[in-house]
Amino acid sequence: MSTAGGSGRPRVRTGYGVVEGRTGPGGTASFRGIPYAAPPVGALRFAAPAPPAAWDGVRDAGAFGPTAPKVPYPPKFAALLPDPEVPGDDCLNLNVWTPEPAPGARLPVMVWLHGGALTRGSSAVPVYDGSAFARDGVVLVSVNYRLGVLGYGLFPDAPANRGLLDQIAALTWVRENIEAFGGDPDRVTVFGESAGAISVGALLGAPRAAGLFAQAALQSGAPEVLPREKVRAMVRRMASLLKVPATAGAFAATALPDLLAAQGAVLRRSSPLTGGPAFGLVADPDTLPVDPLEAATAADVPLLLGWTTEEYRLWLAPTGALPLMDRLGPLTLALARARSGKDRAAVRALRAALPGAGPAELAGQLLTDRLLRDPLRRLAGARRSASSFLYEFGWPSGVPGLGACHALELGFVFDTLDVPEASWLAGRDAPQELADRMHAAWVRFAVTGDPGWAAWDGDGPPMVFGGPRREESSVPVVTPAVTPPVLP
């Protein structure tokens, strides 16, 4: 049901009550902060998500809801990655942008899972605004889910992978309610970047997510699980700092600010490139019983998979690590080889492909291969039941030193380069034409299951968006003969 509210305030009835949104550019509508599960507080802090309470009357959905509890980025990363914090307990909420908030439209749906190493981020990041998708005929849903120890800490007295269960609860809400917003519950694409892409990979292997989406896109994240002991170690370290038992009961009785302070302390030793302690998904007989990479290989759904040319620069450039790694020379390469599992022949091949590259760049590319390119290529090449489409984002940022770094593609995918926060990572004068092309490819994938270039056959380059423009971004990029069309 859709009803007219006040001027510019459309109303939609969900299974829990009526929400009142806002009319946006071009007549699209947005509904923000809609609860899909009960607030995870008290006894629910470390429990599986519970259904939200129904409400009487009209619930205002004009602003983003509370974000999940988290620790802030370190200052050097906070200057590049906007991460707003909205206070409140009701953090299991989602947002909907739609061109037609009424049943019967049966429009394709895209559900966005944000990144942030499963410890930071939210759906309120301005770059994730869904207006451009709604403008182009797609219902866009973005989701908050529990982070860090609340979502992924491993305890003997709590279910594992609670953040994943939150995401499944959100997808279930979409399945049951999105038709009222103009969406088609049988045409759902789930997509995410970094930790969001790892989450999408897990959803492909989670039995409770079966039937909740028809296709998926993984941006700069490969399906993976962490060793259970590695995740338990994070909890034990926090327990030691807090001087409480390493149980969900003890952590639930701890004040949230103290819990987050301890989490921030243990996270200082964690890095996506070098490993170390981390919160993450684990194999679990109840929530994730199969290896997600194997599940993704067997999944009978189209997949869009890709990476940026210089993923590693986001983690290494802001900290000043690149010059240090160059000075260390052979030691840098030896450590990168050990971490990536590459042999000397791989290093020689990389040197030949990147003449003039220093040890830091070579090491970064080796680690990017290990974390992203190799597993995603193996995944795409091994699939037989449905198509896989590979891409690479090669446009280098206008921010000195970042190159074509991790997360840079997001403002292009969402077509939000005009959002001020997009320039934090992309710099000024990012090419709108490239955003037009990339956003159109994601829209086309949502509508047809084909982003506009040939499915990967196990050989050849991926589809490349953009390319180097300065010497600092010297990774060779091959421009394909076929480019994705710009939809009208």
PDB file of C-alpha atoms in Angstrom, residues 35-325:
ATOM      1  CA  PRO A  35      13.855  -0.926  11.505  1.00  0.00           C
ATOM      2  CA  TYR A  36      14.179  -4.465  10.161  1.00  0.00           C
ATOM      3  CA  ALA A  37      14.995  -5.995  13.559  1.00  0.00           C
ATOM      4  CA  ALA A  38      14.666  -5.116  17.224  1.00  0.00           C
ATOM      5  CA  PRO A  39      17.343  -2.931  18.864  1.00  0.00           C
ATOM      6  CA  PRO A  40      20.260  -5.210  19.873  1.00  0.00           C
ATOM      7  CA  VAL A  41      20.441  -4.093  23.490  1.00  0.00           C
ATOM      8  CA  GLY A  42      20.257  -5.852  26.830  1.00  0.00           C
ATOM      9  CA  ALA A  43      19.670  -9.569  26.366  1.00  0.00           C
ATOM     10  CA  LEU A  44      19.685  -9.043  22.578  1.00  0.00           C
ATOM     11  CA  ARG A  45      23.181  -7.496  22.432  1.00  0.00           C
ATOM     12  CA  PHE A  46      24.802 -10.795  21.404  1.00  0.00           C
ATOM     13  CA  ALA A  47      21.675 -12.665  20.282  1.00  0.00           C
ATOM     14  CA  ALA A  48      20.410 -13.431  16.793  1.00  0.00           C
ATOM     15  CA  PRO A  49      18.299 -10.558  15.435  1.00  0.00           C
ATOM     16  CA  ALA A  50      14.703 -10.495  16.657  1.00  0.00           C
ATOM     17  CA  PRO A  51      11.748  -9.030  14.713  1.00  0.00           C
ATOM     18  CA  PRO A  52      11.078  -5.323  15.248  1.00  0.00           C
ATOM     19  CA  ALA A  53       8.051  -4.183  17.208  1.00  0.00           C
ATOM     20  CA  ALA A  54       5.089  -3.002  15.179  1.00  0.00           C
ATOM     21  CA  TRP A  55       3.978   0.598  15.572  1.00  0.00           C
ATOM     22  CA  ASP A  56       0.712   2.491  15.375  1.00  0.00           C
ATOM     23  CA  GLY A  57       0.262   5.639  13.363  1.00  0.00           C
ATOM     24  CA  VAL A  58       2.878   6.938  10.921  1.00  0.00           C
ATOM     25  CA  ARG A  59       6.611   6.530  11.511  1.00  0.00           C
ATOM     26  CA  ASP A  60       8.772   9.349  10.164  1.00  0.00           C
ATOM     27  CA  ALA A  61      11.403   7.960   7.757  1.00  0.00           C
ATOM     28  CA  GLY A  62      12.988  11.239   6.749  1.00  0.00           C
ATOM     29  CA  ALA A  63      16.406  10.782   8.357  1.00  0.00           C
ATOM     30  CA  PHE A  64      19.001   8.060   8.720  1.00  0.00           C
ATOM     31  CA  GLY A  65      18.541   5.853  11.747  1.00  0.00           C
ATOM     32  CA  PRO A  66      21.171   5.117  14.390  1.00  0.00           C
ATOM     33  CA  THR A  67      24.428   3.622  13.163  1.00  0.00           C
ATOM     34  CA  ALA A  68      25.894   0.472  14.691  1.00  0.00           C
ATOM     35  CA  PRO A  69      28.276   1.041  17.626  1.00  0.00           C
ATOM     36  CA  LYS A  70      31.845   1.342  16.340  1.00  0.00           C
ATOM     37  CA  VAL A  71      35.229   2.914  16.962  1.00  0.00           C
ATOM     38  CA  PRO A  72      36.324   5.790  14.706  1.00  0.00           C
ATOM     39  CA  TYR A  73      38.931   5.468  11.988  1.00  0.00           C
ATOM     40  CA  PRO A  74      42.428   6.652  12.892  1.00  0.00           C
ATOM     41  CA  PRO A  75      42.802  10.329  11.892  1.00  0.00           C
ATOM     42  CA  LYS A  76      44.764   9.712   8.685  1.00  0.00           C
ATOM     43  CA  PHE A  77      42.020   7.416   7.398  1.00  0.00           C
ATOM     44  CA  ALA A  78      39.159   9.505   8.812  1.00  0.00           C
ATOM     45  CA  ALA A  79      40.310  12.300   6.485  1.00  0.00           C
ATOM     46  CA  LEU A  80      39.664  10.017   3.492  1.00  0.00           C
ATOM     47  CA  LEU A  81      36.727   7.826   4.551  1.00  0.00           C
ATOM     48  CA  PRO A  82      33.587   9.597   5.804  1.00  0.00           C
ATOM     49  CA  ASP A  83      31.930   7.597   8.571  1.00  0.00           C
ATOM     50  CA  PRO A  84      29.057   9.489  10.209  1.00  0.00           C
ATOM     51  CA  GLU A  85      27.802   8.384  13.583  1.00  0.00           C
ATOM     52  CA  VAL A  86      24.098   8.613  14.424  1.00  0.00           C
ATOM     53  CA  PRO A  87      23.436   7.887  18.119  1.00  0.00           C
ATOM     54  CA  GLY A  88      20.728   5.530  19.329  1.00  0.00           C
ATOM     55  CA  ASP A  89      20.026   1.890  20.073  1.00  0.00           C
ATOM     56  CA  ASP A  90      17.801   1.065  17.084  1.00  0.00           C
ATOM     57  CA  CYS A  91      20.753   0.481  14.741  1.00  0.00           C
ATOM     58  CA  LEU A  92      19.361  -2.511  12.819  1.00  0.00           C
ATOM     59  CA  ASN A  93      17.693  -0.339  10.214  1.00  0.00           C
ATOM     60  CA  LEU A  94      17.700   0.162   6.464  1.00  0.00           C
ATOM     61  CA  ASN A  95      16.943   2.800   3.843  1.00  0.00           C
ATOM     62  CA  VAL A  96      14.977   2.621   0.595  1.00  0.00           C
ATOM     63  CA  TRP A  97      15.214   4.844  -2.479  1.00  0.00           C
ATOM     64  CA  THR A  98      12.577   4.203  -5.125  1.00  0.00           C
ATOM     65  CA  PRO A  99      11.275   5.829  -8.317  1.00  0.00           C
ATOM     66  CA  GLU A 100       7.751   4.605  -7.624  1.00  0.00           C
ATOM     67  CA  PRO A 101       6.687   3.855  -4.042  1.00  0.00           C
ATOM     68  CA  ALA A 102       3.669   1.767  -4.928  1.00  0.00           C
ATOM     69  CA  PRO A 103       2.886  -1.946  -5.381  1.00  0.00           C
ATOM     70  CA  GLY A 104       2.744  -3.243  -8.932  1.00  0.00           C
ATOM     71  CA  ALA A 105       5.802  -1.494 -10.354  1.00  0.00           C
ATOM     72  CA  ARG A 106       7.926  -4.678  -9.946  1.00  0.00           C
ATOM     73  CA  LEU A 107      11.212  -2.840 -10.405  1.00  0.00           C
ATOM     74  CA  PRO A 108      14.623  -4.458  -9.926  1.00  0.00           C
ATOM     75  CA  VAL A 109      16.075  -4.116  -6.427  1.00  0.00           C
ATOM     76  CA  MET A 110      19.675  -3.662  -5.283  1.00  0.00           C
ATOM     77  CA  VAL A 111      20.628  -4.216  -1.629  1.00  0.00           C
ATOM     78  CA  TRP A 112      23.881  -2.519  -0.545  1.00  0.00           C
ATOM     79  CA  LEU A 113      26.145  -3.836   2.223  1.00  0.00           C
ATOM     80  CA  HIS A 114      28.759  -1.272   3.246  1.00  0.00           C
ATOM     81  CA  GLY A 115      32.441  -1.941   3.857  1.00  0.00           C
ATOM     82  CA  GLY A 116      34.690  -0.997   6.759  1.00  0.00           C
ATOM     83  CA  ALA A 117      36.529  -4.192   7.786  1.00  0.00           C
ATOM     84  CA  LEU A 118      33.382  -5.352   9.631  1.00  0.00           C
ATOM     85  CA  THR A 119      34.268  -2.824  12.326  1.00  0.00           C
ATOM     86  CA  ARG A 120      33.360   0.554  10.803  1.00  0.00           C
ATOM     87  CA  GLY A 121      31.069   2.111   8.215  1.00  0.00           C
ATOM     88  CA  SER A 122      27.313   2.510   7.892  1.00  0.00           C
ATOM     89  CA  SER A 123      24.549   3.076   5.383  1.00  0.00           C
ATOM     90  CA  ALA A 124      24.593   6.800   6.249  1.00  0.00           C
ATOM     91  CA  VAL A 125      27.855   7.467   4.356  1.00  0.00           C
ATOM     92  CA  PRO A 126      26.868  10.242   1.906  1.00  0.00           C
ATOM     93  CA  VAL A 127      28.618   8.553  -1.039  1.00  0.00           C
ATOM     94  CA  TYR A 128      26.093   5.675  -0.710  1.00  0.00           C
ATOM     95  CA  ASP A 129      23.089   7.877  -1.506  1.00  0.00           C
ATOM     96  CA  GLY A 130      20.723   5.794  -3.644  1.00  0.00           C
ATOM     97  CA  SER A 131      19.048   8.619  -5.579  1.00  0.00           C
ATOM     98  CA  ALA A 132      20.861   7.897  -8.860  1.00  0.00           C
ATOM     99  CA  PHE A 133      19.796   4.248  -8.791  1.00  0.00           C
ATOM    100  CA  ALA A 134      16.181   5.292  -8.168  1.00  0.00           C
ATOM    101  CA  ARG A 135      16.470   7.869 -10.969  1.00  0.00           C
ATOM    102  CA  ASP A 136      17.476   5.034 -13.304  1.00  0.00           C
ATOM    103  CA  GLY A 137      14.639   2.687 -12.382  1.00  0.00           C
ATOM    104  CA  VAL A 138      16.178   0.603  -9.572  1.00  0.00           C
ATOM    105  CA  VAL A 139      14.935   0.347  -5.986  1.00  0.00           C
ATOM    106  CA  LEU A 140      18.049   0.769  -3.818  1.00  0.00           C
ATOM    107  CA  VAL A 141      18.163  -0.556  -0.261  1.00  0.00           C
ATOM    108  CA  SER A 142      21.117   0.091   2.077  1.00  0.00           C
ATOM    109  CA  VAL A 143      21.590  -1.741   5.364  1.00  0.00           C
ATOM    110  CA  ASN A 144      23.171  -1.241   8.778  1.00  0.00           C
ATOM    111  CA  TYR A 145      24.390  -4.356  10.599  1.00  0.00           C
ATOM    112  CA  ARG A 146      26.267  -5.068  13.837  1.00  0.00           C
ATOM    113  CA  LEU A 147      30.021  -4.518  13.681  1.00  0.00           C
ATOM    114  CA  GLY A 148      33.139  -5.571  15.520  1.00  0.00           C
ATOM    115  CA  VAL A 149      32.770  -7.662  18.637  1.00  0.00           C
ATOM    116  CA  LEU A 150      29.005  -7.089  18.684  1.00  0.00           C
ATOM    117  CA  GLY A 151      28.573  -8.598  15.228  1.00  0.00           C
ATOM    118  CA  TYR A 152      31.544 -10.927  14.857  1.00  0.00           C
ATOM    119  CA  GLY A 153      33.069 -11.684  18.236  1.00  0.00           C
ATOM    120  CA  LEU A 154      33.122 -15.445  18.808  1.00  0.00           C
ATOM    121  CA  PHE A 155      31.715 -16.609  22.151  1.00  0.00           C
ATOM    122  CA  PRO A 156      30.802 -19.998  23.629  1.00  0.00           C
ATOM    123  CA  ASP A 157      27.401 -18.674  24.742  1.00  0.00           C
ATOM    124  CA  ALA A 158      26.213 -16.719  21.657  1.00  0.00           C
ATOM    125  CA  PRO A 159      25.511 -17.493  18.000  1.00  0.00           C
ATOM    126  CA  ALA A 160      28.410 -16.923  15.602  1.00  0.00           C
ATOM    127  CA  ASN A 161      28.321 -14.482  12.681  1.00  0.00           C
ATOM    128  CA  ARG A 162      25.642 -12.225  14.151  1.00  0.00           C
ATOM    129  CA  GLY A 163      26.390  -9.489  11.608  1.00  0.00           C
ATOM    130  CA  LEU A 164      25.669 -12.001   8.854  1.00  0.00           C
ATOM    131  CA  LEU A 165      22.411 -12.936  10.578  1.00  0.00           C
ATOM    132  CA  ASP A 166      21.527  -9.234  10.632  1.00  0.00           C
ATOM    133  CA  GLN A 167      22.097  -9.028   6.891  1.00  0.00           C
ATOM    134  CA  ILE A 168      19.901 -12.091   6.346  1.00  0.00           C
ATOM    135  CA  ALA A 169      17.193 -10.489   8.489  1.00  0.00           C
ATOM    136  CA  ALA A 170      17.408  -7.358   6.319  1.00  0.00           C
ATOM    137  CA  LEU A 171      17.134  -9.415   3.129  1.00  0.00           C
ATOM    138  CA  THR A 172      14.138 -11.214   4.631  1.00  0.00           C
ATOM    139  CA  TRP A 173      12.553  -7.823   5.324  1.00  0.00           C
ATOM    140  CA  VAL A 174      13.198  -6.888   1.694  1.00  0.00           C
ATOM    141  CA  ARG A 175      11.628 -10.134   0.534  1.00  0.00           C
ATOM    142  CA  GLU A 176       8.500  -9.460   2.574  1.00  0.00           C
ATOM    143  CA  ASN A 177       8.119  -5.694   2.162  1.00  0.00           C
ATOM    144  CA  ILE A 178       9.878  -4.346  -0.921  1.00  0.00           C
ATOM    145  CA  GLU A 179       6.906  -4.832  -3.239  1.00  0.00           C
ATOM    146  CA  ALA A 180       5.095  -2.064  -1.355  1.00  0.00           C
ATOM    147  CA  PHE A 181       7.952   0.292  -2.348  1.00  0.00           C
ATOM    148  CA  GLY A 182       7.719  -0.649  -6.034  1.00  0.00           C
ATOM    149  CA  GLY A 183      10.320  -3.397  -5.976  1.00  0.00           C
ATOM    150  CA  ASP A 184      10.236  -6.959  -7.258  1.00  0.00           C
ATOM    151  CA  PRO A 185      11.239  -9.442  -4.505  1.00  0.00           C
ATOM    152  CA  ASP A 186      12.240 -11.947  -7.203  1.00  0.00           C
ATOM    153  CA  ARG A 187      14.737  -9.523  -8.816  1.00  0.00           C
ATOM    154  CA  VAL A 188      17.059  -8.668  -5.943  1.00  0.00           C
ATOM    155  CA  THR A 189      20.779  -8.059  -6.471  1.00  0.00           C
ATOM    156  CA  VAL A 190      22.870  -7.962  -3.301  1.00  0.00           C
ATOM    157  CA  PHE A 191      26.139  -6.034  -3.644  1.00  0.00           C
ATOM    158  CA  GLY A 192      28.880  -4.768  -1.385  1.00  0.00           C
ATOM    159  CA  GLU A 193      32.446  -3.494  -1.234  1.00  0.00           C
ATOM    160  CA  SER A 194      35.384  -4.718   0.852  1.00  0.00           C
ATOM    161  CA  ALA A 195      33.854  -6.232   4.028  1.00  0.00           C
ATOM    162  CA  GLY A 196      30.478  -5.812   2.329  1.00  0.00           C
ATOM    163  CA  ALA A 197      31.701  -7.949  -0.573  1.00  0.00           C
ATOM    164  CA  ILE A 198      33.056 -10.571   1.836  1.00  0.00           C
ATOM    165  CA  SER A 199      29.589 -10.544   3.392  1.00  0.00           C
ATOM    166  CA  VAL A 200      27.979 -11.073  -0.012  1.00  0.00           C
ATOM    167  CA  GLY A 201      30.269 -14.063  -0.515  1.00  0.00           C
ATOM    168  CA  ALA A 202      29.117 -15.468   2.817  1.00  0.00           C
ATOM    169  CA  LEU A 203      25.466 -14.960   1.885  1.00  0.00           C
ATOM    170  CA  LEU A 204      26.056 -17.169  -1.157  1.00  0.00           C
ATOM    171  CA  GLY A 205      26.934 -19.980   1.268  1.00  0.00           C
ATOM    172  CA  ALA A 206      24.472 -19.267   4.080  1.00  0.00           C
ATOM    173  CA  PRO A 207      21.486 -21.658   4.027  1.00  0.00           C
ATOM    174  CA  ARG A 208      19.223 -19.043   5.658  1.00  0.00           C
ATOM    175  CA  ALA A 209      19.875 -16.655   2.746  1.00  0.00           C
ATOM    176  CA  ALA A 210      18.753 -19.132   0.079  1.00  0.00           C
ATOM    177  CA  GLY A 211      16.123 -17.621  -2.210  1.00  0.00           C
ATOM    178  CA  LEU A 212      16.543 -14.078  -0.873  1.00  0.00           C
ATOM    179  CA  PHE A 213      18.451 -12.724  -3.896  1.00  0.00           C
ATOM    180  CA  ALA A 214      18.883 -13.595  -7.566  1.00  0.00           C
ATOM    181  CA  GLN A 215      22.375 -12.246  -8.324  1.00  0.00           C
ATOM    182  CA  ALA A 216      25.307 -10.587  -6.603  1.00  0.00           C
ATOM    183  CA  ALA A 217      28.219  -8.177  -7.033  1.00  0.00           C
ATOM    184  CA  LEU A 218      31.456  -8.327  -5.037  1.00  0.00           C
ATOM    185  CA  GLN A 219      33.596  -5.179  -5.171  1.00  0.00           C
ATOM    186  CA  SER A 220      37.136  -5.539  -3.794  1.00  0.00           C
ATOM    187  CA  GLY A 221      36.342  -8.420  -1.491  1.00  0.00           C
ATOM    188  CA  ALA A 222      36.600 -12.192  -1.955  1.00  0.00           C
ATOM    189  CA  PRO A 223      34.577 -14.857  -0.121  1.00  0.00           C
ATOM    190  CA  GLU A 224      36.481 -15.980   2.961  1.00  0.00           C
ATOM    191  CA  VAL A 225      36.269 -17.153   6.544  1.00  0.00           C
ATOM    192  CA  LEU A 226      38.832 -16.578   9.279  1.00  0.00           C
ATOM    193  CA  PRO A 227      40.175 -19.292  11.573  1.00  0.00           C
ATOM    194  CA  ARG A 228      37.928 -19.512  14.620  1.00  0.00           C
ATOM    195  CA  GLU A 229      40.922 -19.271  16.947  1.00  0.00           C
ATOM    196  CA  LYS A 230      42.001 -15.995  15.329  1.00  0.00           C
ATOM    197  CA  VAL A 231      38.620 -14.422  16.053  1.00  0.00           C
ATOM    198  CA  ARG A 232      38.449 -15.933  19.557  1.00  0.00           C
ATOM    199  CA  ALA A 233      41.854 -14.384  20.232  1.00  0.00           C
ATOM    200  CA  MET A 234      40.335 -10.923  19.698  1.00  0.00           C
ATOM    201  CA  VAL A 235      37.687 -11.665  22.315  1.00  0.00           C
ATOM    202  CA  ARG A 236      40.263 -12.983  24.776  1.00  0.00           C
ATOM    203  CA  ARG A 237      42.416  -9.894  24.363  1.00  0.00           C
ATOM    204  CA  MET A 238      39.416  -7.672  24.987  1.00  0.00           C
ATOM    205  CA  ALA A 239      38.443  -9.759  28.019  1.00  0.00           C
ATOM    206  CA  SER A 240      41.946  -9.355  29.412  1.00  0.00           C
ATOM    207  CA  LEU A 241      41.755  -5.574  29.056  1.00  0.00           C
ATOM    208  CA  LEU A 242      38.263  -5.465  30.573  1.00  0.00           C
ATOM    209  CA  LYS A 243      39.142  -7.981  33.315  1.00  0.00           C
ATOM    210  CA  VAL A 244      36.003 -10.044  32.624  1.00  0.00           C
ATOM    211  CA  PRO A 245      35.422 -13.601  31.345  1.00  0.00           C
ATOM    212  CA  ALA A 246      35.523 -14.057  27.549  1.00  0.00           C
ATOM    213  CA  THR A 247      31.793 -14.768  27.363  1.00  0.00           C
ATOM    214  CA  ALA A 248      28.856 -13.007  25.769  1.00  0.00           C
ATOM    215  CA  GLY A 249      27.190 -12.786  29.174  1.00  0.00           C
ATOM    216  CA  ALA A 250      30.136 -10.910  30.674  1.00  0.00           C
ATOM    217  CA  PHE A 251      30.491  -8.661  27.628  1.00  0.00           C
ATOM    218  CA  ALA A 252      26.745  -7.907  27.648  1.00  0.00           C
ATOM    219  CA  ALA A 253      27.063  -6.729  31.245  1.00  0.00           C
ATOM    220  CA  THR A 254      29.922  -4.379  30.316  1.00  0.00           C
ATOM    221  CA  ALA A 255      29.153  -0.739  29.565  1.00  0.00           C
ATOM    222  CA  LEU A 256      29.193  -0.129  25.818  1.00  0.00           C
ATOM    223  CA  PRO A 257      31.808   2.688  25.947  1.00  0.00           C
ATOM    224  CA  ASP A 258      34.187   0.377  27.825  1.00  0.00           C
ATOM    225  CA  LEU A 259      33.550  -2.391  25.318  1.00  0.00           C
ATOM    226  CA  LEU A 260      34.324  -0.101  22.385  1.00  0.00           C
ATOM    227  CA  ALA A 261      37.452   1.256  24.057  1.00  0.00           C
ATOM    228  CA  ALA A 262      38.787  -2.284  24.470  1.00  0.00           C
ATOM    229  CA  GLN A 263      37.863  -3.095  20.883  1.00  0.00           C
ATOM    230  CA  GLY A 264      39.714  -0.037  19.633  1.00  0.00           C
ATOM    231  CA  ALA A 265      42.807  -1.097  21.563  1.00  0.00           C
ATOM    232  CA  VAL A 266      42.951  -4.590  20.049  1.00  0.00           C
ATOM    233  CA  LEU A 267      42.192  -3.332  16.540  1.00  0.00           C
ATOM    234  CA  ARG A 268      45.378  -1.252  16.478  1.00  0.00           C
ATOM    235  CA  ARG A 269      47.321  -4.415  15.647  1.00  0.00           C
ATOM    236  CA  SER A 270      45.085  -5.409  12.742  1.00  0.00           C
ATOM    237  CA  SER A 271      45.768  -4.737   9.045  1.00  0.00           C
ATOM    238  CA  PRO A 272      44.009  -6.057   5.905  1.00  0.00           C
ATOM    239  CA  LEU A 273      47.379  -6.441   4.166  1.00  0.00           C
ATOM    240  CA  THR A 274      49.628  -7.854   6.854  1.00  0.00           C
ATOM    241  CA  GLY A 275      47.095  -9.910   8.789  1.00  0.00           C
ATOM    242  CA  GLY A 276      47.116 -10.017  12.565  1.00  0.00           C
ATOM    243  CA  PRO A 277      44.091 -10.218  14.849  1.00  0.00           C
ATOM    244  CA  ALA A 278      40.767  -9.398  13.285  1.00  0.00           C
ATOM    245  CA  PHE A 279      37.031  -9.743  13.563  1.00  0.00           C
ATOM    246  CA  GLY A 280      35.492 -11.695  10.720  1.00  0.00           C
ATOM    247  CA  LEU A 281      33.209 -14.427   9.531  1.00  0.00           C
ATOM    248  CA  VAL A 282      33.920 -17.976  10.674  1.00  0.00           C
ATOM    249  CA  ALA A 283      32.821 -21.396   9.509  1.00  0.00           C
ATOM    250  CA  ASP A 284      29.861 -22.391  11.647  1.00  0.00           C
ATOM    251  CA  PRO A 285      27.471 -25.357  11.340  1.00  0.00           C
ATOM    252  CA  ASP A 286      24.417 -23.208  11.994  1.00  0.00           C
ATOM    253  CA  THR A 287      25.091 -20.019  10.015  1.00  0.00           C
ATOM    254  CA  LEU A 288      27.880 -20.769   7.515  1.00  0.00           C
ATOM    255  CA  PRO A 289      28.412 -24.526   7.194  1.00  0.00           C
ATOM    256  CA  VAL A 290      30.296 -24.507   3.871  1.00  0.00           C
ATOM    257  CA  ASP A 291      33.342 -22.628   2.635  1.00  0.00           C
ATOM    258  CA  PRO A 292      31.914 -19.456   1.037  1.00  0.00           C
ATOM    259  CA  LEU A 293      34.378 -19.575  -1.869  1.00  0.00           C
ATOM    260  CA  GLU A 294      33.184 -23.080  -2.745  1.00  0.00           C
ATOM    261  CA  ALA A 295      29.567 -21.986  -2.296  1.00  0.00           C
ATOM    262  CA  ALA A 296      30.075 -19.005  -4.596  1.00  0.00           C
ATOM    263  CA  THR A 297      31.636 -21.286  -7.200  1.00  0.00           C
ATOM    264  CA  ALA A 298      28.557 -23.519  -7.168  1.00  0.00           C
ATOM    265  CA  ALA A 299      25.972 -20.720  -6.874  1.00  0.00           C
ATOM    266  CA  ASP A 300      23.504 -20.589  -9.740  1.00  0.00           C
ATOM    267  CA  VAL A 301      23.374 -16.783  -9.856  1.00  0.00           C
ATOM    268  CA  PRO A 302      25.191 -14.249 -12.069  1.00  0.00           C
ATOM    269  CA  LEU A 303      28.147 -12.579 -10.333  1.00  0.00           C
ATOM    270  CA  LEU A 304      29.855  -9.243 -10.966  1.00  0.00           C
ATOM    271  CA  LEU A 305      33.377  -9.347  -9.505  1.00  0.00           C
ATOM    272  CA  GLY A 306      36.225  -6.880  -9.451  1.00  0.00           C
ATOM    273  CA  TRP A 307      38.963  -4.832  -7.818  1.00  0.00           C
ATOM    274  CA  THR A 308      40.901  -1.604  -8.160  1.00  0.00           C
ATOM    275  CA  THR A 309      44.344  -1.529  -9.757  1.00  0.00           C
ATOM    276  CA  GLU A 310      46.157  -0.319  -6.640  1.00  0.00           C
ATOM    277  CA  GLU A 311      44.023  -1.526  -3.745  1.00  0.00           C
ATOM    278  CA  TYR A 312      46.966  -1.450  -1.339  1.00  0.00           C
ATOM    279  CA  ARG A 313      47.573   2.287  -1.600  1.00  0.00           C
ATOM    280  CA  LEU A 314      44.633   3.124   0.689  1.00  0.00           C
ATOM    281  CA  TRP A 315      46.282   1.263   3.572  1.00  0.00           C
ATOM    282  CA  LEU A 316      49.903   2.180   2.861  1.00  0.00           C
ATOM    283  CA  ALA A 317      49.970   5.699   1.402  1.00  0.00           C
ATOM    284  CA  PRO A 318      48.224   7.646   4.229  1.00  0.00           C
ATOM    285  CA  THR A 319      50.534   6.143   6.854  1.00  0.00           C
ATOM    286  CA  GLY A 320      53.749   6.927   4.972  1.00  0.00           C
ATOM    287  CA  ALA A 321      54.555   3.219   4.763  1.00  0.00           C
ATOM    288  CA  LEU A 322      55.407   3.212   1.052  1.00  0.00           C
ATOM    289  CA  PRO A 323      58.741   5.104   1.329  1.00  0.00           C
ATOM    290  CA  LEU A 324      59.726   2.950   4.304  1.00  0.00           C
ATOM    291  CA  MET A 325      58.958  -0.217   2.359  1.00  0.00           C
TER     292      MET A 325
END
